[in-house]
Every structure is written in C-alpha cells, then in structure tokens.
mmCIF file of C-alpha atoms in Angstrom:
data_model
loop_
_atom_site.group_PDB
_atom_site.id
_atom_site.type_symbol
_atom_site.label_atom_id
_atom_site.label_comp_id
_atom_site.label_asym_id
_atom_site.label_seq_id
_atom_site.Cartn_x
_atom_site.Cartn_y
_atom_site.Cartn_z
ATOM 1 C CA MET E 1 -24.557 -6.103 -9.145
ATOM 2 C CA GLU E 2 -25.250 -7.848 -12.498
ATOM 3 C CA GLN E 3 -26.813 -6.297 -16.170
ATOM 4 C CA ARG E 4 -29.917 -8.808 -17.214
ATOM 5 C CA GLY E 5 -30.057 -10.665 -20.529
ATOM 6 C CA GLY E 6 -27.908 -12.963 -21.865
ATOM 7 C CA ARG E 7 -27.784 -17.121 -21.535
ATOM 8 C CA GLY E 8 -25.038 -18.920 -19.731
ATOM 9 C CA ARG E 9 -23.689 -15.715 -17.811
ATOM 10 C CA PRO E 10 -24.267 -16.783 -14.336
ATOM 11 C CA HIS E 11 -22.354 -19.575 -15.324
ATOM 12 C CA ARG E 12 -19.789 -17.827 -16.928
ATOM 13 C CA THR E 13 -19.166 -15.956 -13.170
ATOM 14 C CA ALA E 14 -19.181 -18.920 -11.771
ATOM 15 C CA VAL E 15 -16.410 -20.097 -13.553
ATOM 16 C CA LEU E 16 -14.460 -17.515 -12.535
ATOM 17 C CA ALA E 17 -15.087 -18.298 -9.092
ATOM 18 C CA ALA E 18 -14.479 -21.559 -10.255
ATOM 19 C CA ALA E 19 -10.310 -20.556 -11.447
ATOM 20 C CA VAL E 20 -10.205 -18.346 -8.334
ATOM 21 C CA VAL E 21 -10.525 -21.580 -6.309
ATOM 22 C CA ILE E 22 -7.948 -23.406 -8.253
ATOM 23 C CA LEU E 23 -6.045 -21.359 -8.286
ATOM 24 C CA PHE E 24 -5.725 -20.485 -4.992
ATOM 25 C CA PHE E 25 -4.748 -23.729 -4.217
ATOM 26 C CA ALA E 26 -2.450 -24.146 -7.192
ATOM 27 C CA SER E 27 -0.900 -21.077 -4.972
ATOM 28 C CA VAL E 28 -0.458 -22.945 -1.848
ATOM 29 C CA LEU E 29 0.100 -26.473 -2.712
ATOM 30 C CA LEU E 30 2.624 -25.959 -5.875
ATOM 31 C CA GLY E 31 5.474 -24.090 -6.974
ATOM 32 C CA SER E 32 9.124 -23.714 -5.445
ATOM 33 C CA TYR E 33 8.204 -25.785 -2.277
ATOM 34 C CA THR E 34 5.149 -28.520 -3.295
ATOM 35 C CA VAL E 35 2.966 -29.820 -0.775
ATOM 36 C CA THR E 36 0.606 -32.904 -1.147
ATOM 37 C CA ILE E 37 -3.006 -32.666 -1.229
ATOM 38 C CA PRO E 38 -3.552 -34.786 2.057
ATOM 39 C CA ASP E 39 -0.356 -32.867 3.779
ATOM 40 C CA PHE E 40 -2.115 -29.593 3.249
ATOM 41 C CA PHE E 41 -5.329 -30.382 4.929
ATOM 42 C CA THR E 42 -3.183 -32.329 7.690
ATOM 43 C CA ILE E 43 -1.258 -29.737 8.042
ATOM 44 C CA VAL E 44 -4.215 -27.190 8.459
ATOM 45 C CA PHE E 45 -6.263 -29.730 10.884
ATOM 46 C CA ASN E 46 -3.061 -30.169 13.074
ATOM 47 C CA HIS E 47 -1.951 -26.197 13.621
ATOM 48 C CA LEU E 48 -6.040 -25.507 14.364
ATOM 49 C CA THR E 49 -5.869 -28.226 16.940
ATOM 50 C CA GLY E 50 -2.466 -27.991 18.314
ATOM 51 C CA GLY E 51 -1.301 -31.477 17.007
ATOM 52 C CA LYS E 52 1.909 -32.408 15.658
ATOM 53 C CA LYS E 53 3.155 -30.539 12.986
ATOM 54 C CA ILE E 54 5.504 -31.778 9.911
ATOM 55 C CA PRO E 55 9.225 -30.498 10.151
ATOM 56 C CA GLY E 56 9.233 -27.364 7.670
ATOM 57 C CA ALA E 57 6.331 -27.815 5.669
ATOM 58 C CA SER E 58 3.789 -26.757 8.696
ATOM 59 C CA PHE E 59 6.051 -23.535 8.815
ATOM 60 C CA ILE E 60 6.081 -22.827 4.063
ATOM 61 C CA VAL E 61 2.706 -23.971 4.753
ATOM 62 C CA MET E 62 0.914 -21.662 7.153
ATOM 63 C CA GLU E 63 3.463 -18.663 7.669
ATOM 64 C CA ASN E 64 4.476 -18.130 4.091
ATOM 65 C CA LYS E 65 2.125 -20.110 1.832
ATOM 66 C CA LEU E 66 -1.145 -19.945 3.094
ATOM 67 C CA PRO E 67 -1.209 -16.432 3.729
ATOM 68 C CA ARG E 68 0.180 -15.134 0.954
ATOM 69 C CA ALA E 69 -2.759 -16.886 -1.170
ATOM 70 C CA VAL E 70 -5.031 -15.560 1.084
ATOM 71 C CA ILE E 71 -4.405 -11.804 0.916
ATOM 72 C CA GLY E 72 -4.089 -12.151 -3.048
ATOM 73 C CA THR E 73 -7.091 -13.005 -3.117
ATOM 74 C CA LEU E 74 -8.806 -11.046 -1.172
ATOM 75 C CA ILE E 75 -6.603 -7.740 -2.425
ATOM 76 C CA GLY E 76 -8.179 -8.726 -5.690
ATOM 77 C CA ILE E 77 -11.197 -8.721 -4.908
ATOM 78 C CA ALA E 78 -10.993 -5.530 -3.201
ATOM 79 C CA PHE E 79 -9.538 -4.108 -6.320
ATOM 80 C CA GLY E 80 -11.440 -5.581 -8.861
ATOM 81 C CA LEU E 81 -14.681 -3.779 -6.952
ATOM 82 C CA ALA E 82 -13.063 -0.914 -6.270
ATOM 83 C CA GLY E 83 -12.206 -0.442 -10.276
ATOM 84 C CA ALA E 84 -15.499 -1.826 -11.387
ATOM 85 C CA LEU E 85 -17.269 0.516 -8.965
ATOM 86 C CA PHE E 86 -15.373 3.605 -9.866
ATOM 87 C CA GLN E 87 -15.551 3.251 -13.732
ATOM 88 C CA ALA E 88 -19.255 2.350 -13.234
ATOM 89 C CA ILE E 89 -19.836 5.622 -11.296
ATOM 90 C CA LEU E 90 -18.332 7.866 -13.704
ATOM 91 C CA ARG E 91 -18.762 5.997 -16.605
ATOM 92 C CA ASN E 92 -15.269 6.530 -17.594
ATOM 93 C CA PRO E 93 -13.224 3.615 -18.392
ATOM 94 C CA LEU E 94 -10.161 5.726 -17.367
ATOM 95 C CA ALA E 95 -11.898 5.931 -13.876
ATOM 96 C CA SER E 96 -9.989 3.300 -10.843
ATOM 97 C CA PRO E 97 -8.163 4.172 -8.099
ATOM 98 C CA ASP E 98 -4.698 4.141 -9.732
ATOM 99 C CA VAL E 99 -5.385 6.798 -12.189
ATOM 100 C CA ILE E 100 -7.498 9.148 -9.988
ATOM 101 C CA GLY E 101 -4.791 9.199 -7.263
ATOM 102 C CA ILE E 102 -5.950 7.147 -4.324
ATOM 103 C CA SER E 103 -3.078 4.619 -4.690
ATOM 104 C CA SER E 104 -0.709 7.704 -4.887
ATOM 105 C CA GLY E 105 -2.384 9.092 -1.572
ATOM 106 C CA ALA E 106 -1.824 6.340 0.105
ATOM 107 C CA SER E 107 2.039 5.428 -1.416
ATOM 108 C CA ALA E 108 3.104 9.256 -0.920
ATOM 109 C CA ALA E 109 1.699 8.572 3.156
ATOM 110 C CA ALA E 110 3.505 5.109 3.102
ATOM 111 C CA VAL E 111 6.803 7.028 1.811
ATOM 112 C CA VAL E 112 6.501 9.566 4.471
ATOM 113 C CA ALA E 113 5.924 6.705 7.256
ATOM 114 C CA ILE E 114 8.689 5.007 5.821
ATOM 115 C CA VAL E 115 11.372 7.755 4.828
ATOM 116 C CA VAL E 116 10.366 10.309 7.148
ATOM 117 C CA PHE E 117 9.505 8.785 10.424
ATOM 118 C CA GLY E 118 10.837 5.069 10.028
ATOM 119 C CA ALA E 119 7.590 3.414 9.909
ATOM 120 C CA SER E 120 7.803 -0.005 9.280
ATOM 121 C CA GLY E 121 4.897 -3.420 9.337
ATOM 122 C CA ALA E 122 1.515 -2.046 10.183
ATOM 123 C CA ALA E 123 2.469 2.045 10.651
ATOM 124 C CA VAL E 124 3.198 1.771 6.946
ATOM 125 C CA SER E 125 -0.191 0.501 6.177
ATOM 126 C CA GLY E 126 -2.312 2.808 8.294
ATOM 127 C CA ALA E 127 -0.298 5.724 6.735
ATOM 128 C CA ALA E 128 -1.779 4.586 3.639
ATOM 129 C CA LEU E 129 -4.628 3.926 4.406
ATOM 130 C CA ALA E 130 -5.382 7.093 6.008
ATOM 131 C CA GLY E 131 -3.643 8.926 2.888
ATOM 132 C CA ALA E 132 -5.729 7.410 1.032
ATOM 133 C CA LEU E 133 -8.992 8.141 2.370
ATOM 134 C CA ALA E 134 -7.846 12.416 2.516
ATOM 135 C CA VAL E 135 -6.954 12.415 -0.625
ATOM 136 C CA ALA E 136 -9.822 10.982 -1.680
ATOM 137 C CA VAL E 137 -11.544 13.374 0.170
ATOM 138 C CA LEU E 138 -9.844 16.152 -1.049
ATOM 139 C CA ILE E 139 -10.903 15.035 -5.059
ATOM 140 C CA TYR E 140 -14.235 14.639 -3.963
ATOM 141 C CA ALA E 141 -14.358 17.814 -3.105
ATOM 142 C CA ILE E 142 -12.944 19.701 -6.155
ATOM 143 C CA SER E 143 -15.122 18.050 -7.826
ATOM 144 C CA ARG E 144 -18.335 19.133 -6.315
ATOM 145 C CA GLY E 145 -17.340 22.925 -7.355
ATOM 146 C CA ASN E 146 -19.718 22.461 -10.686
ATOM 147 C CA ARG E 147 -23.357 23.221 -9.067
ATOM 148 C CA GLY E 148 -25.155 23.881 -12.388
ATOM 149 C CA PRO E 149 -27.087 21.779 -15.337
ATOM 150 C CA GLY E 150 -25.621 18.814 -15.635
ATOM 151 C CA ARG E 151 -23.608 19.045 -12.538
ATOM 152 C CA GLY E 152 -23.315 15.529 -11.931
ATOM 153 C CA THR E 153 -21.527 14.470 -15.700
ATOM 154 C CA ALA E 154 -19.084 17.781 -14.334
ATOM 155 C CA ALA E 155 -18.355 16.331 -11.776
ATOM 156 C CA GLY E 156 -17.571 13.345 -12.413
ATOM 157 C CA ASN E 157 -15.534 14.407 -15.289
ATOM 158 C CA ARG E 158 -13.500 17.161 -12.816
ATOM 159 C CA LEU E 159 -13.249 14.373 -10.069
ATOM 160 C CA VAL E 160 -11.580 11.929 -13.002
ATOM 161 C CA LEU E 161 -9.364 15.337 -13.537
ATOM 162 C CA ALA E 162 -8.364 16.538 -10.293
ATOM 163 C CA GLY E 163 -7.583 12.760 -9.352
ATOM 164 C CA VAL E 164 -5.038 12.388 -12.215
ATOM 165 C CA GLY E 165 -3.266 15.977 -11.280
ATOM 166 C CA THR E 166 -3.038 15.140 -7.363
ATOM 167 C CA ALA E 167 -2.107 12.008 -8.248
ATOM 168 C CA ALA E 168 1.046 13.419 -10.856
ATOM 169 C CA ALA E 169 1.631 15.834 -7.841
ATOM 170 C CA LEU E 170 1.631 12.963 -5.139
ATOM 171 C CA GLN E 171 4.550 11.163 -7.400
ATOM 172 C CA ALA E 172 6.105 13.899 -7.006
ATOM 173 C CA VAL E 173 6.661 13.607 -3.708
ATOM 174 C CA VAL E 174 6.864 10.254 -3.596
ATOM 175 C CA SER E 175 9.995 11.095 -6.428
ATOM 176 C CA PHE E 176 11.829 13.223 -3.731
ATOM 177 C CA LEU E 177 11.702 11.639 -1.067
ATOM 178 C CA MET E 178 13.581 8.995 -2.362
ATOM 179 C CA THR E 179 16.257 10.866 -3.778
ATOM 180 C CA ARG E 180 16.567 12.138 0.392
ATOM 181 C CA ALA E 181 16.468 8.620 1.681
ATOM 182 C CA ASP E 182 19.565 5.891 2.418
ATOM 183 C CA ILE E 183 19.641 3.388 0.457
ATOM 184 C CA ARG E 184 18.643 0.497 2.818
ATOM 185 C CA THR E 185 15.648 2.982 3.822
ATOM 186 C CA ALA E 186 14.519 3.442 -0.158
ATOM 187 C CA ALA E 187 14.550 0.079 -0.766
ATOM 188 C CA ASP E 188 12.101 -0.978 1.577
ATOM 189 C CA ALA E 189 9.982 1.391 0.233
ATOM 190 C CA LEU E 190 10.680 0.669 -3.085
ATOM 191 C CA VAL E 191 9.370 -2.836 -2.997
ATOM 192 C CA TRP E 192 6.304 -1.599 -0.943
ATOM 193 C CA LEU E 193 5.436 1.183 -3.596
ATOM 194 C CA ASN E 194 5.054 -1.701 -6.498
ATOM 195 C CA GLY E 195 2.973 -3.609 -3.725
ATOM 196 C CA SER E 196 3.769 -6.850 -2.665
ATOM 197 C CA LEU E 197 2.786 -10.208 -0.739
ATOM 198 C CA ASN E 198 6.349 -10.867 0.573
ATOM 199 C CA SER E 199 5.106 -9.684 3.783
ATOM 200 C CA ALA E 200 2.159 -11.284 3.817
ATOM 201 C CA ASN E 201 1.162 -12.497 7.541
ATOM 202 C CA TRP E 202 -2.561 -13.914 9.452
ATOM 203 C CA ASP E 203 -2.803 -10.591 11.140
ATOM 204 C CA ARG E 204 -2.797 -8.354 8.191
ATOM 205 C CA ALA E 205 -5.162 -11.506 6.465
ATOM 206 C CA GLY E 206 -6.925 -11.209 9.774
ATOM 207 C CA ILE E 207 -7.036 -7.254 9.419
ATOM 208 C CA LEU E 208 -8.261 -7.280 5.996
ATOM 209 C CA PHE E 209 -10.921 -10.079 5.447
ATOM 210 C CA LEU E 210 -12.489 -8.427 8.894
ATOM 211 C CA ALA E 211 -12.616 -5.144 6.101
ATOM 212 C CA LEU E 212 -14.073 -6.979 3.686
ATOM 213 C CA ALA E 213 -16.284 -8.780 6.064
ATOM 214 C CA ALA E 214 -18.298 -5.115 6.266
ATOM 215 C CA LEU E 215 -17.430 -3.827 2.865
ATOM 216 C CA LEU E 216 -18.749 -6.202 0.587
ATOM 217 C CA PRO E 217 -21.946 -6.405 2.438
ATOM 218 C CA ALA E 218 -21.950 -2.774 1.525
ATOM 219 C CA THR E 219 -21.176 -2.444 -1.774
ATOM 220 C CA GLY E 220 -24.275 -5.517 -2.037
ATOM 221 C CA LEU E 221 -26.403 -2.383 -0.240
ATOM 222 C CA VAL E 222 -25.091 0.671 -2.113
ATOM 223 C CA ALA E 223 -25.454 -0.798 -5.795
ATOM 224 C CA GLY E 224 -28.309 -1.044 -5.922
ATOM 225 C CA PRO E 225 -29.103 2.143 -8.172
ATOM 226 C CA LEU E 226 -25.868 1.534 -10.128
ATOM 227 C CA ARG E 227 -27.286 0.585 -13.461
ATOM 228 C CA ILE E 228 -30.223 3.189 -13.635
ATOM 229 C CA LEU E 229 -27.066 6.194 -12.389
ATOM 230 C CA GLU E 230 -25.137 4.652 -15.296
ATOM 231 C CA LEU E 231 -28.203 6.160 -17.977
ATOM 232 C CA GLY E 232 -27.620 9.556 -17.058
ATOM 233 C CA ASP E 233 -28.425 12.303 -13.518
ATOM 234 C CA ASP E 234 -31.923 13.418 -15.393
ATOM 235 C CA ALA E 235 -32.728 9.959 -16.243
ATOM 236 C CA ALA E 236 -31.578 8.642 -12.863
ATOM 237 C CA ALA E 237 -33.278 11.588 -10.813
ATOM 238 C CA GLY E 238 -36.518 11.027 -12.834
ATOM 239 C CA LEU E 239 -36.779 7.287 -12.764
ATOM 240 C CA GLY E 240 -36.611 8.403 -8.223
ATOM 241 C CA VAL E 241 -33.331 7.568 -7.689
ATOM 242 C CA ARG E 242 -31.520 10.418 -5.166
ATOM 243 C CA VAL E 243 -28.590 10.834 -7.506
ATOM 244 C CA ASN E 244 -26.274 12.706 -5.262
ATOM 245 C CA THR E 245 -26.897 10.948 -2.249
ATOM 246 C CA ALA E 246 -26.176 7.189 -3.982
ATOM 247 C CA ARG E 247 -23.396 8.667 -5.742
ATOM 248 C CA LEU E 248 -21.951 9.559 -2.676
ATOM 249 C CA ALA E 249 -22.023 6.176 -0.862
ATOM 250 C CA LEU E 250 -20.865 4.201 -3.739
ATOM 251 C CA VAL E 251 -18.063 6.684 -3.780
ATOM 252 C CA VAL E 252 -17.436 5.738 -0.227
ATOM 253 C CA VAL E 253 -17.284 2.168 -0.771
ATOM 254 C CA ALA E 254 -14.734 1.909 -3.662
ATOM 255 C CA VAL E 255 -12.532 4.268 -1.905
ATOM 256 C CA ALA E 256 -12.684 2.096 1.062
ATOM 257 C CA LEU E 257 -12.336 -1.469 -1.262
ATOM 258 C CA ALA E 258 -9.247 0.574 -2.692
ATOM 259 C CA ALA E 259 -7.609 1.682 0.788
ATOM 260 C CA VAL E 260 -7.512 -1.397 2.580
ATOM 261 C CA ALA E 261 -5.880 -3.011 -0.565
ATOM 262 C CA THR E 262 -3.514 -0.588 -0.300
ATOM 263 C CA ALA E 263 -2.635 -0.849 3.008
ATOM 264 C CA ALA E 264 -2.697 -4.694 2.751
ATOM 265 C CA ALA E 265 0.360 -5.023 -0.155
ATOM 266 C CA GLY E 266 0.937 -1.744 -1.493
ATOM 267 C CA PRO E 267 -0.619 -0.454 -4.685
ATOM 268 C CA VAL E 268 -0.943 -3.223 -6.667
ATOM 269 C CA SER E 269 -0.814 -1.867 -10.112
ATOM 270 C CA PHE E 270 -3.300 -2.584 -12.612
ATOM 271 C CA VAL E 271 -5.178 -4.810 -10.801
ATOM 272 C CA ALA E 272 -8.327 -2.480 -10.597
ATOM 273 C CA PHE E 273 -8.037 -0.579 -14.014
ATOM 274 C CA LEU E 274 -8.334 -4.287 -15.766
ATOM 275 C CA ALA E 275 -10.697 -6.119 -13.565
ATOM 276 C CA GLY E 276 -13.685 -4.637 -14.937
ATOM 277 C CA PRO E 277 -12.979 -4.313 -18.469
ATOM 278 C CA THR E 278 -11.718 -8.029 -19.115
ATOM 279 C CA ALA E 279 -15.228 -9.323 -16.699
ATOM 280 C CA ARG E 280 -17.201 -7.850 -19.135
ATOM 281 C CA ARG E 281 -15.563 -9.007 -21.939
ATOM 282 C CA TYR E 282 -15.889 -12.474 -20.650
ATOM 283 C CA THR E 283 -19.177 -12.270 -19.659
ATOM 284 C CA GLY E 284 -20.241 -9.379 -22.006
ATOM 285 C CA LYS E 285 -21.487 -7.553 -19.461
ATOM 286 C CA ALA E 286 -21.328 -5.525 -16.206
ATOM 287 C CA SER E 287 -20.828 -7.593 -13.586
ATOM 288 C CA LEU E 288 -19.457 -6.690 -9.428
ATOM 289 C CA PRO E 289 -18.662 -10.472 -9.004
ATOM 290 C CA ALA E 290 -17.509 -10.797 -12.306
ATOM 291 C CA SER E 291 -14.717 -8.006 -11.524
ATOM 292 C CA ALA E 292 -14.432 -9.303 -7.619
ATOM 293 C CA MET E 293 -13.067 -12.888 -9.134
ATOM 294 C CA VAL E 294 -11.394 -10.985 -12.491
ATOM 295 C CA GLY E 295 -9.495 -9.381 -9.325
ATOM 296 C CA ALA E 296 -8.174 -12.465 -7.583
ATOM 297 C CA LEU E 297 -7.544 -14.074 -10.889
ATOM 298 C CA ILE E 298 -5.367 -11.241 -11.926
ATOM 299 C CA VAL E 299 -3.429 -10.665 -8.529
ATOM 300 C CA LEU E 300 -3.127 -14.870 -7.885
ATOM 301 C CA ALA E 301 -1.832 -16.029 -11.534
ATOM 302 C CA ALA E 302 0.848 -12.792 -11.327
ATOM 303 C CA ASP E 303 1.706 -13.778 -7.178
ATOM 304 C CA TYR E 304 2.532 -16.865 -8.533
ATOM 305 C CA PHE E 305 4.746 -16.211 -11.363
ATOM 306 C CA ALA E 306 6.715 -13.748 -8.756
ATOM 307 C CA ALA E 307 7.221 -16.198 -6.523
ATOM 308 C CA ASN E 308 8.086 -19.050 -8.727
ATOM 309 C CA LEU E 309 8.126 -18.290 -12.207
ATOM 310 C CA ALA E 310 10.475 -15.559 -12.285
ATOM 311 C CA PRO E 311 13.525 -16.575 -9.789
ATOM 312 C CA PHE E 312 14.176 -19.491 -12.468
ATOM 313 C CA LEU E 313 14.011 -16.840 -15.688
ATOM 314 C CA LEU E 314 16.195 -14.174 -13.441
ATOM 315 C CA GLY E 315 18.819 -16.020 -11.038
ATOM 316 C CA GLY E 316 16.333 -16.519 -7.686
ATOM 317 C CA THR E 317 14.730 -12.868 -8.011
ATOM 318 C CA VAL E 318 11.311 -12.940 -6.401
ATOM 319 C CA LEU E 319 9.635 -10.210 -8.076
ATOM 320 C CA PRO E 320 6.982 -8.140 -6.044
ATOM 321 C CA VAL E 321 3.691 -8.607 -7.576
ATOM 322 C CA GLY E 322 2.582 -5.383 -8.852
ATOM 323 C CA VAL E 323 5.762 -5.365 -10.924
ATOM 324 C CA VAL E 324 4.450 -8.147 -12.901
ATOM 325 C CA THR E 325 1.174 -6.836 -13.171
ATOM 326 C CA GLY E 326 2.300 -3.045 -14.505
ATOM 327 C CA ALA E 327 4.659 -5.048 -17.087
ATOM 328 C CA LEU E 328 1.723 -7.722 -18.446
ATOM 329 C CA GLY E 329 -1.208 -4.747 -17.815
ATOM 330 C CA ALA E 330 0.011 -3.049 -20.395
ATOM 331 C CA PRO E 331 0.220 -5.002 -22.855
ATOM 332 C CA PHE E 332 -3.093 -6.998 -22.085
ATOM 333 C CA LEU E 333 -5.202 -3.658 -22.158
ATOM 334 C CA LEU E 334 -3.740 -2.656 -25.510
ATOM 335 C CA TRP E 335 -5.001 -5.885 -26.412
ATOM 336 C CA LEU E 336 -8.364 -5.047 -25.177
ATOM 337 C CA LEU E 337 -8.172 -2.358 -28.049
ATOM 338 C CA VAL E 338 -7.544 -3.634 -30.550
ATOM 339 C CA THR E 339 -10.391 -6.399 -29.856
ATOM 340 C CA ALA E 340 -12.853 -3.405 -29.198
ATOM 341 C CA ASN E 341 -12.123 -1.893 -32.380
ATOM 342 C CA ARG E 342 -12.347 -4.678 -33.954
ATOM 343 C CA LYS E 343 -15.755 -5.824 -32.402
ATOM 344 C CA ASP E 344 -16.961 -2.382 -33.722
ATOM 345 C CA ALA E 345 -15.275 -2.233 -36.989
#
C-alpha cells in the first residue's frame, strides 16, 4: 500500500530495503566474532551440502548469528507492518500492538505458562500466540458495542481505550505472578518479557518464516481499501467499500502479524510504534513496505548493539534486544514529536 504522489519516493523505499540487507550481513559477519565473506559463503554452502565444517566458525554462524539475524529481520518486518496497519485502520498514532494490549496479552499468557506450568521453548511461544489472539478478540468485541451513527470511528476509539485498559489489567497479572515466582523462574520470564533474540534457532525461524509467507500476501490482499478507509467511514462507504468487513480483515491480519512476532521473540517494545511514523517521515507518505523495512532496521540495529557493543560497555552483559529498543524508543519518539511541531509551525 503506497500513497501516490512525490518524486523519488519509491527509490527511498528501495534504499531502506538495501539498508536492511547491509545491516543483516553486518550482523552476521561483524561483531565479537568476525567472519570473512568467502568464509561465510563456504560455511553456508558446506552446511547445505554436508561438506567440511570450519571448526568453531561453522557453529557460530549457522547456530547463532545467522538464525538470530533471520529472526530479527522477520520480527521487525512483522512488527513494522502490524503497527502501520493499526495506526492506519484506527487513524490514531498511538494504535500499536504495544499500546492496545496485544503484546500484553502475549506477555501475560507466556508468564502464566512459565511461572504456573513451568513451560519453556515452543510451549511459551504457543501460549504467547494464544494470549495475543484471545486479547485481540476481547478488545474487538468490546469495541463493537456502539451501533449508532458513526459507529466505525467510535469503535476505533473504543478499541484503543479497551486495549489500554486491558493492557493495564494484564500488566497487573504479570506483576503478581513475578512476585510469586522463584528467582530462577522470574529471571527466565523477565528475559522473555523484555523481548530477546538470545534463544534464536532454526526451528523458530522456520515457523516464523512460514507464518509470514502466508501473512505477507494476506496483507497485500486486504490492504487495498486502507487508503480509502483513512478518509472516514462515510466517505469509504460512499466509494463502495464494505467498511466493517474491510476493517475486520485488516485487524485480523495486523493482530496475526503482531502475535507471531511476539511469540517468536517476546514483546520487543516500540518497534511497531515507531516503524510507521519513521517510515512516513523518511518517504513522505504512508507506506506498508517502508514500514516493514524500518521495523527490520530497528530490530537489527538494536540487536547488534545489544549483542556486540553493550558487553563492552556493561562488563560482558548481553542485553535483550527489547531493552535497547525500549531505551532508545522513548527519546526518539519525543524527537519525532518535536520535529513534527516545528514542521507544522
């Protein structure tokens, strides 16, 4: 979904895509353990063909760096698209999975699985996915309460408010469970709650890839009426759009994108919130492809800092990627607001 108008804007989206590719390979080749480009291709080729492995390097690349970069890219794309869709559907810059409760639903379900049932690995991811979907159904049902005139806009506002309230309640549940857990279990839950790529593996990458292989085409199919919906429900209906059906389809896809990304790496904060506005300011228009690329850039850059630079600054501590995005997201958001005010003045 691209808004018409502006010269050179498709080129800017291509620049973002090229930056994602460059940062992807930088994440794999550089850092605390560097790999030359010839060695990288040799390692990958030998891994695929069963050839001779390079001691140490093959394991680091194929079992740590490469799956970490793949998952980081995929969740960045998913969060970026989810945030841009929510913000466009609801015509509200605060409407992102972080704010309206989707991430909180995943977090609460995952913490229940970890603390109460002692779950780990895929079971935690499955619980997070189920929690995100359940909360999405709940807040959408609440937002459908208004049946009067202008119900579409009212429903959007109600969805945001219901999401904020639900997120607050779920955060209280998480806090309660964390106080009841032993230190080891609480530490495991805390790492997941901050959003982390430290446990990235090929199984998780494969599941995420298959999910996005279905969701990305679905996004393209349902995004057609998105620009018309931004004109308002009455205008969209006058132009022949089935408003409620189109909005429901968009919400379902956006929730699914946020849910699978959160299930793969935890609630990586601020990525969905910032991807859309940042892409809009760079390209000069609302763009789903640009938002997806910005989301991937944010995650890859934050993870590179967390895994390779933070240990030098913090005495060897490897931070979860969500700590970096959370720490940098708030001041960056303030910068966006200041520059927007200057532009409007």
